PDB file of C-alpha atoms in Angstrom:
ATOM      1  CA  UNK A   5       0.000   0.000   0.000  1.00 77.00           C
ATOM      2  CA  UNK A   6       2.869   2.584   0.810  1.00 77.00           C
ATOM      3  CA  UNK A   7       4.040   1.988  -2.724  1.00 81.00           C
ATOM      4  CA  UNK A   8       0.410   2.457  -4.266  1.00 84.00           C
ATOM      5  CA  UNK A   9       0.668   6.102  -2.007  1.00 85.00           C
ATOM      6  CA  UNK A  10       4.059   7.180  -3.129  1.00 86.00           C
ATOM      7  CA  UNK A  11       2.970   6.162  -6.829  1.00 88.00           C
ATOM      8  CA  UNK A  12       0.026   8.565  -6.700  1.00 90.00           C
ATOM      9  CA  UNK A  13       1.987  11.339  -5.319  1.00 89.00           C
ATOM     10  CA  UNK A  14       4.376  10.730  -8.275  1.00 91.00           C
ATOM     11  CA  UNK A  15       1.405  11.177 -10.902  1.00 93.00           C
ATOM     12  CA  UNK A  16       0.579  14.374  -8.642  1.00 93.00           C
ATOM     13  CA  UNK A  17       3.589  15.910  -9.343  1.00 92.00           C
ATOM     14  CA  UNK A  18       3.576  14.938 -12.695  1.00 93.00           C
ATOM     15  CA  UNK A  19       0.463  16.237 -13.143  1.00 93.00           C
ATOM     16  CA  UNK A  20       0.738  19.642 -11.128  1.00 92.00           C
ATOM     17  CA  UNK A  21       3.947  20.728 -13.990  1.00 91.00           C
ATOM     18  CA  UNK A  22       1.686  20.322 -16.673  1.00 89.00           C
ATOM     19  CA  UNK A  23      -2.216  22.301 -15.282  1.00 87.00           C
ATOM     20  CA  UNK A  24      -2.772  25.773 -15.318  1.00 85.00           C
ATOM     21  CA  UNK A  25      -6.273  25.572 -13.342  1.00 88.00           C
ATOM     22  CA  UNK A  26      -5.311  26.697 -10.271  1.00 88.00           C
ATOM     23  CA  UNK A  27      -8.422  25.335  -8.641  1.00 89.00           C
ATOM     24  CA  UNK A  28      -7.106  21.544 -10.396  1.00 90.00           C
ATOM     25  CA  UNK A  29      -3.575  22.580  -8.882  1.00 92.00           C
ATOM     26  CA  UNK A  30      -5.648  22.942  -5.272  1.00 92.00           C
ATOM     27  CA  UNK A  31      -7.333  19.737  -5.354  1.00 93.00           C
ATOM     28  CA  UNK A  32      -4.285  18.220  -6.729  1.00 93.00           C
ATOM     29  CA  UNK A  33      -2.550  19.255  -3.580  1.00 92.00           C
ATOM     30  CA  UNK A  34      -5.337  18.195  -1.212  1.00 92.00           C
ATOM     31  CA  UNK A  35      -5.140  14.693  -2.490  1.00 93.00           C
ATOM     32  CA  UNK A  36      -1.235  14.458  -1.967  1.00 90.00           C
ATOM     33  CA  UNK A  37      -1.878  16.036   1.431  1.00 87.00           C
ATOM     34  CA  UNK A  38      -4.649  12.873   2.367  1.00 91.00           C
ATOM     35  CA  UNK A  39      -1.933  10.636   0.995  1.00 90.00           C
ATOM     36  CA  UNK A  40       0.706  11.895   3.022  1.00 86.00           C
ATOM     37  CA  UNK A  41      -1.513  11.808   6.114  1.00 84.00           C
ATOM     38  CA  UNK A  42      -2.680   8.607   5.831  1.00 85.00           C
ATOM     39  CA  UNK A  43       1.215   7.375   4.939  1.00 80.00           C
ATOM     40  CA  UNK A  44       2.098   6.837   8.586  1.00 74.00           C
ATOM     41  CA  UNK A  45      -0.598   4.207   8.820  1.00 76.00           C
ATOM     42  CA  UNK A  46       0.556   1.633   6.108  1.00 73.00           C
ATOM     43  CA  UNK A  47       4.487   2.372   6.910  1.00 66.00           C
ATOM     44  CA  UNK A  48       4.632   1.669  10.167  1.00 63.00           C
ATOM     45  CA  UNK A  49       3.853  -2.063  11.650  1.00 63.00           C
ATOM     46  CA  UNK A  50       0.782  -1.427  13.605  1.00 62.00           C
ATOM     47  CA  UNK A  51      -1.788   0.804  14.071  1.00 69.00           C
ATOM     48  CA  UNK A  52      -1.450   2.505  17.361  1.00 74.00           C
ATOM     49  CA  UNK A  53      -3.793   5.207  18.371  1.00 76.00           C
ATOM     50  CA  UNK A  54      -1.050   8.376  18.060  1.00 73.00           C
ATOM     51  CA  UNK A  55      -0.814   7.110  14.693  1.00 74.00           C
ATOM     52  CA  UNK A  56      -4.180   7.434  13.929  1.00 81.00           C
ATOM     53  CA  UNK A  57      -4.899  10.419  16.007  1.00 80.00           C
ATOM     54  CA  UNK A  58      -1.782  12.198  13.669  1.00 78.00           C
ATOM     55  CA  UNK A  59      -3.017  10.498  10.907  1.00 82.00           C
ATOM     56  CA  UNK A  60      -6.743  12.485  11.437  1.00 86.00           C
ATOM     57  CA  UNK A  61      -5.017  15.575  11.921  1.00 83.00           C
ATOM     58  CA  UNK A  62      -2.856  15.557   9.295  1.00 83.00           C
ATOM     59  CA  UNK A  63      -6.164  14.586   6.429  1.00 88.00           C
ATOM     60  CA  UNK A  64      -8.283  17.066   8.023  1.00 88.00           C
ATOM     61  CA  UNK A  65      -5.809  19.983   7.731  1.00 85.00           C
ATOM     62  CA  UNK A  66      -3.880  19.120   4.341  1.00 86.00           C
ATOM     63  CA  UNK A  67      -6.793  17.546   2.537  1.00 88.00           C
ATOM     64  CA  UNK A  68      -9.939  20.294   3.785  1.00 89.00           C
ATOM     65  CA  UNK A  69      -8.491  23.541   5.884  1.00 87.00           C
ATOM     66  CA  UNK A  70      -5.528  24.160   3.519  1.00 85.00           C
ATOM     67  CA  UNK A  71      -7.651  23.592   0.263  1.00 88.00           C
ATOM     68  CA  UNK A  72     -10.902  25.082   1.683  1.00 89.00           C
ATOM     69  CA  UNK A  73      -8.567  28.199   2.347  1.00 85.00           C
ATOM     70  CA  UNK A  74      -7.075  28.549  -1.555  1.00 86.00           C
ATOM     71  CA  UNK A  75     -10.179  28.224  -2.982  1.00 88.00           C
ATOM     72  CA  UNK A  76     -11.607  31.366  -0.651  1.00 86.00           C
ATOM     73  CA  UNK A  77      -8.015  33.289  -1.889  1.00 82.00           C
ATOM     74  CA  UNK A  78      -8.338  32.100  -5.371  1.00 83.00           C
ATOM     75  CA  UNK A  79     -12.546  33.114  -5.415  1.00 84.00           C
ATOM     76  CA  UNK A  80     -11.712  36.431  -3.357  1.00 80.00           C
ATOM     77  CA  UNK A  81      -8.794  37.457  -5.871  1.00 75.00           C
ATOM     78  CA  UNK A  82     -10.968  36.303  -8.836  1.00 76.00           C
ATOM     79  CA  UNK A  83      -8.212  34.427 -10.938  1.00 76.00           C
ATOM     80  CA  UNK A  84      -8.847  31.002 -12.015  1.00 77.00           C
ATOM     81  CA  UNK A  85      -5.705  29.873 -14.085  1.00 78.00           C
ATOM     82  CA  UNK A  86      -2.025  30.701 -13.968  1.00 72.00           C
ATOM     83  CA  UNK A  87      -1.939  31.948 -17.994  1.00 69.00           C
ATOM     84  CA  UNK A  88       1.874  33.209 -18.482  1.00 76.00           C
ATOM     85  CA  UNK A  89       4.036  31.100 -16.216  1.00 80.00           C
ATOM     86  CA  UNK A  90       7.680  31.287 -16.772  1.00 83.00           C
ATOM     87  CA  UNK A  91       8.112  28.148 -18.089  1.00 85.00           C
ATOM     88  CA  UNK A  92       5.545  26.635 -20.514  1.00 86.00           C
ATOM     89  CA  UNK A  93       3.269  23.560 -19.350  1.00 88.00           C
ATOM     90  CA  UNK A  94       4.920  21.345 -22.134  1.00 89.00           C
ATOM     91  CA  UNK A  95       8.284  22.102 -21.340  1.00 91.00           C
ATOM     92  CA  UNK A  96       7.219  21.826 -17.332  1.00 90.00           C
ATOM     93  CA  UNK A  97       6.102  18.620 -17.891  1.00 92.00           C
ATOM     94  CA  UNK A  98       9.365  17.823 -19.603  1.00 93.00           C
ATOM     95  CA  UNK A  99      11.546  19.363 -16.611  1.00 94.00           C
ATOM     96  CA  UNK A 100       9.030  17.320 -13.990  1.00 92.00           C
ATOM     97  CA  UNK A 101       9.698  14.325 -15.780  1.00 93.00           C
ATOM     98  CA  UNK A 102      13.421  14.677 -15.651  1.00 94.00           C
ATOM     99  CA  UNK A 103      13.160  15.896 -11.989  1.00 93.00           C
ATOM    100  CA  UNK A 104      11.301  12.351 -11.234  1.00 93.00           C
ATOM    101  CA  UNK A 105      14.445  10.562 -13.130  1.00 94.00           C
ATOM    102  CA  UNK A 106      17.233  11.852 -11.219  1.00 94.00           C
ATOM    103  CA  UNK A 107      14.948  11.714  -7.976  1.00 91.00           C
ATOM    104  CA  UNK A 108      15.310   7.452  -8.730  1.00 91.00           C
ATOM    105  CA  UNK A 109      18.841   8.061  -9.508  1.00 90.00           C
ATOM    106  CA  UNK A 110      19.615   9.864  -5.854  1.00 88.00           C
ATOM    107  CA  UNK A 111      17.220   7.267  -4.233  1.00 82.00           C
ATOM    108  CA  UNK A 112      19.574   4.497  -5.472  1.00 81.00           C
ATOM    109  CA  UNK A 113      22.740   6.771  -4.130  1.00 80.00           C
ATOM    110  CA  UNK A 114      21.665   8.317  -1.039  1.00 77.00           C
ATOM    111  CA  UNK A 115      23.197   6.171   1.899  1.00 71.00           C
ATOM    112  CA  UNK A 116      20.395   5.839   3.815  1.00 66.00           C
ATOM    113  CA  UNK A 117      18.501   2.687   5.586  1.00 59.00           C
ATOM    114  CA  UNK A 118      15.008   2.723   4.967  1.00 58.00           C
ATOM    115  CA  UNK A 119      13.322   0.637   8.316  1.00 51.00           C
ATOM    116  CA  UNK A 120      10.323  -1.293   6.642  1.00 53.00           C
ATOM    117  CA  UNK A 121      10.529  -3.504   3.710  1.00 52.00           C
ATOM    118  CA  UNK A 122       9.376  -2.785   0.503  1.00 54.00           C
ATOM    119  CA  UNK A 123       9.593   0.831   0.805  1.00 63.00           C
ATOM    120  CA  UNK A 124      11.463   1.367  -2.415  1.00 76.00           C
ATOM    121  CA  UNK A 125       9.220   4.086  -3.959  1.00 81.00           C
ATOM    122  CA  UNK A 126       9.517   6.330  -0.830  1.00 82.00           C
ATOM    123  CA  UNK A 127      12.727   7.869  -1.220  1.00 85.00           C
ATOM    124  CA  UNK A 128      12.586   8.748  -5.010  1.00 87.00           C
ATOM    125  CA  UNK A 129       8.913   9.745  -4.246  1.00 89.00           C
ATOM    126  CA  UNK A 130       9.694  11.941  -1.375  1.00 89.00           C
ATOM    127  CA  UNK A 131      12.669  13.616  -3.098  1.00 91.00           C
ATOM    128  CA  UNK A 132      10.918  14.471  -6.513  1.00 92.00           C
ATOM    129  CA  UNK A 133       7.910  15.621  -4.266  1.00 93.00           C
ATOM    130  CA  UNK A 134      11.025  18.492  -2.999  1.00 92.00           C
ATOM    131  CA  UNK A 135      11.896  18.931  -6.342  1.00 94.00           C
ATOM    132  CA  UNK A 136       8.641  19.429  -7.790  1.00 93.00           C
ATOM    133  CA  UNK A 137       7.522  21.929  -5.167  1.00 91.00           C
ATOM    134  CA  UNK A 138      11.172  23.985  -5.576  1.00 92.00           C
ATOM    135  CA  UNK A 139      10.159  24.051  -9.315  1.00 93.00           C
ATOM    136  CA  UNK A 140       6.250  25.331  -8.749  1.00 91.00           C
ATOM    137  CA  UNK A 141       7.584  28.318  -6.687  1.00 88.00           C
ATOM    138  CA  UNK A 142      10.663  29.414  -8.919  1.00 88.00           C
ATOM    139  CA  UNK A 143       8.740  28.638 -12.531  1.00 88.00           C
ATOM    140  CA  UNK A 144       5.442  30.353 -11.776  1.00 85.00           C
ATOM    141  CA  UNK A 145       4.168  33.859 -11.465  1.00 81.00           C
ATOM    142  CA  UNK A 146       0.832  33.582  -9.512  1.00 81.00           C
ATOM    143  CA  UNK A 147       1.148  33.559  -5.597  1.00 80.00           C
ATOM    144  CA  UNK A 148      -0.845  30.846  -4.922  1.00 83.00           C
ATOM    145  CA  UNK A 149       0.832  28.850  -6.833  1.00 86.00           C
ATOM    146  CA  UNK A 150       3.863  29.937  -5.092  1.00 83.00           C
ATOM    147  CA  UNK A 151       2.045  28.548  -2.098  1.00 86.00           C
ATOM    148  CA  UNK A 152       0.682  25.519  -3.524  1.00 89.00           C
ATOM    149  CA  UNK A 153       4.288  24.997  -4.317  1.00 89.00           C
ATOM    150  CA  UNK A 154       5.669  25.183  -1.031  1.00 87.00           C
ATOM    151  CA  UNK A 155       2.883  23.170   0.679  1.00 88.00           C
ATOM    152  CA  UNK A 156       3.908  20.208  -2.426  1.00 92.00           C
ATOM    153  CA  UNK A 157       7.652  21.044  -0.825  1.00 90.00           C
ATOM    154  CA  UNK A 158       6.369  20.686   2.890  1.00 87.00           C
ATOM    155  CA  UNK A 159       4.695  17.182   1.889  1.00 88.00           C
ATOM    156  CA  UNK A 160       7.803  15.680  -0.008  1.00 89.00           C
ATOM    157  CA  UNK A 161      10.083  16.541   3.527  1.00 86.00           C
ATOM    158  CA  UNK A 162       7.386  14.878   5.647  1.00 83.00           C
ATOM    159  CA  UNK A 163       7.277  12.026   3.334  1.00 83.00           C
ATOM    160  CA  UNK A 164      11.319  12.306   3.559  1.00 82.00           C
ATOM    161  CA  UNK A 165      11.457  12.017   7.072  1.00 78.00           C
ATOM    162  CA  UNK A 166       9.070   9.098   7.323  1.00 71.00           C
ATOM    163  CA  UNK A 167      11.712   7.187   4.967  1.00 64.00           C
ATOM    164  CA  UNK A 168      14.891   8.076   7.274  1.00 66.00           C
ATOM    165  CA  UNK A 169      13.684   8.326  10.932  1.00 66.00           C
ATOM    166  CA  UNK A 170      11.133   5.730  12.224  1.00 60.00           C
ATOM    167  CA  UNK A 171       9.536   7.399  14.920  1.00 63.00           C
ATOM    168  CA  UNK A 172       9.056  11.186  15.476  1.00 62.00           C
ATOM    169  CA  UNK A 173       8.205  12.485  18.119  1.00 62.00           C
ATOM    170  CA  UNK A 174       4.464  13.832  18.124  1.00 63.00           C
ATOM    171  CA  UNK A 175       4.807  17.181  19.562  1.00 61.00           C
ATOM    172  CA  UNK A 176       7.428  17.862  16.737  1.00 65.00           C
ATOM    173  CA  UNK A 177       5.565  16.764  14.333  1.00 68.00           C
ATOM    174  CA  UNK A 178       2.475  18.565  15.762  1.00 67.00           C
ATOM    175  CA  UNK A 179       4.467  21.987  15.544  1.00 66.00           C
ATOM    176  CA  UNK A 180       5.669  21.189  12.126  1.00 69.00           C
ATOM    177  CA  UNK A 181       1.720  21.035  11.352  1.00 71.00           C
ATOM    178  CA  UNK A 182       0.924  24.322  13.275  1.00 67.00           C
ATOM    179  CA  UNK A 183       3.960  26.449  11.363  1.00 70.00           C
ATOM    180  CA  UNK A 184       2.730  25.139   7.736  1.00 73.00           C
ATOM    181  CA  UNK A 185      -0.750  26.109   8.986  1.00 71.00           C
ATOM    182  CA  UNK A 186       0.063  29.543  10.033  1.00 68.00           C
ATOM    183  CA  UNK A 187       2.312  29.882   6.838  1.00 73.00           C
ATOM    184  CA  UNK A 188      -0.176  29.180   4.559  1.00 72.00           C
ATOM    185  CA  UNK A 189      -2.977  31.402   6.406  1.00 68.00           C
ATOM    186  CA  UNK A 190      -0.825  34.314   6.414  1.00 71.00           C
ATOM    187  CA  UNK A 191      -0.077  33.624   3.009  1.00 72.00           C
ATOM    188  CA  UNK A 192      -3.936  33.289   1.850  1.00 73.00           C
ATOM    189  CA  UNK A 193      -3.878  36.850   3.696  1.00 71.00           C
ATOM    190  CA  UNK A 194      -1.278  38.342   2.207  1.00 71.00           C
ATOM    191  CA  UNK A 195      -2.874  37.207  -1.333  1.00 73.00           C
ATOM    192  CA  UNK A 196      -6.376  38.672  -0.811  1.00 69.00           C
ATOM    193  CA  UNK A 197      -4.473  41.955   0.155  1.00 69.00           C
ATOM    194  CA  UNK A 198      -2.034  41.715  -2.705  1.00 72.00           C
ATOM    195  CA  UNK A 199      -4.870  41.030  -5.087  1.00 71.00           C
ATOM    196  CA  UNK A 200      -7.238  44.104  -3.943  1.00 68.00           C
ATOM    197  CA  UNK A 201      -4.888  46.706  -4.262  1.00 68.00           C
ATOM    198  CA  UNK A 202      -3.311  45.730  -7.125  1.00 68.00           C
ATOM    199  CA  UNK A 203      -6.027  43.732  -8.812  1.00 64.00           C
ATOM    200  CA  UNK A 204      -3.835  40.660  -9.788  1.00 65.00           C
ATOM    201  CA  UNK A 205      -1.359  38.506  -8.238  1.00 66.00           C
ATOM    202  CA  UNK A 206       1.028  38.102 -10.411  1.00 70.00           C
ATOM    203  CA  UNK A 207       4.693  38.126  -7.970  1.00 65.00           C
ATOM    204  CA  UNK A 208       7.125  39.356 -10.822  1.00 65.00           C
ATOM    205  CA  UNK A 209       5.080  42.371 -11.209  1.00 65.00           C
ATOM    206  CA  UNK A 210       5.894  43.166  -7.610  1.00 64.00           C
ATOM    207  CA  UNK A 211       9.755  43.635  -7.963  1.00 63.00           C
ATOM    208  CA  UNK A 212       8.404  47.100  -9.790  1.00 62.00           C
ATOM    209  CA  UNK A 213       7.205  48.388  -6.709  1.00 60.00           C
ATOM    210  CA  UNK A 214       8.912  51.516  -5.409  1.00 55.00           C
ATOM    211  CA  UNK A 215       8.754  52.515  -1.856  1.00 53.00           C
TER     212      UNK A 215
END
């Protein structure tokens, strides 16, 4: 099953290089953010009730608070696909494929120990998931999909971490949970403001500001 997850999350990326809806992008994200939550479950032997408890919490703020608050950002600012990015879909898709490729390649190299057998996706999966959320925020000019690229970024390191440390303690990973949350709420803020005084939020248009 942990392979079946990390495969989707693969096609996820894959798929987020090469859509312009950001409201697709969103949903996109959400799903990745259920599959990382519910990751923990099928990794580690046993189901214990802090893994289900993290589990829950995880789902229920990647897959519904973080989505539920794009799509108010996205609706308030009035923009419903990312037209101009910097790098053409086509040629994304190309650069997300390649991204995926060497991800295998430093999976194979990397000298780490994963703990549970047949766990050979979750390396190459976790480190394309980085690579494909670095990409989304350097090769696109709308800020939520700046944001939508870090949150892809924030999945692939938890994702990471569940391949190279067994157990983490839960009020780390609970305060991991509560910075990304504040992150992206200021974020969706700072988006809605961007977008009504400058009606669009476009970030490379910013860097003409004068003070």
């Amino acid at each position: 099953m942990t392979e079946n997850i990390m495969a989707v999350l693969i096609l996820i990326n894959l798929a987020l290089t090469a859509s312009s809806r950001l409201g697709g992008c969103i949903n996109l994200v959400a799903v990745q953010g259920i599959a990382i939550g519910l990751l923990p479950l099928f990794a580690q032997e046993g189901l214990t009730l802090r893994g289900f408890l993290l589990a829950a919490f995880v789902v229920i703020l990647k897959g519904i608070v973080f989505p539920r608050l794009l799509i108010n950002t996205v609706r308030d600012a009035a923009v419903r696909r990312e037209v101009e990015p910097f790098v053409g879909y086509g040629f994304s898709l190309m650069i997300g494929t390649a991204l995926t490729v060497i991800a295998f390649w430093l999976g194979t190299k990397l000298p780490l120990s994963l703990s549970p057998s047949g766990m050979s996706l979750v390396l190459p999966g976790a480190i394309g998931t980085i690579f494909t959320g670095l990409f989304m925020i350097v090769s696109r000019r709308k800020a939520v999909t700046q944001v939508l690229g870090y949150l892809v970024m924030e999945n692939g390191i938890a994702a990471f971490g569940l391949a190279v440390v067994s157990e983490i303690p839960l009020l780390i990973e609970l305060g991991i949970l509560l910075d990304t949350f504040v992150a992206i709420f200021v974020m969706a803020i700072m988006i809605y403001h961007i977008s009504r005084e400058f009606e669009h939020i476009d970030v490379d248009q910013l860097s003409a500001l004068k003070g």
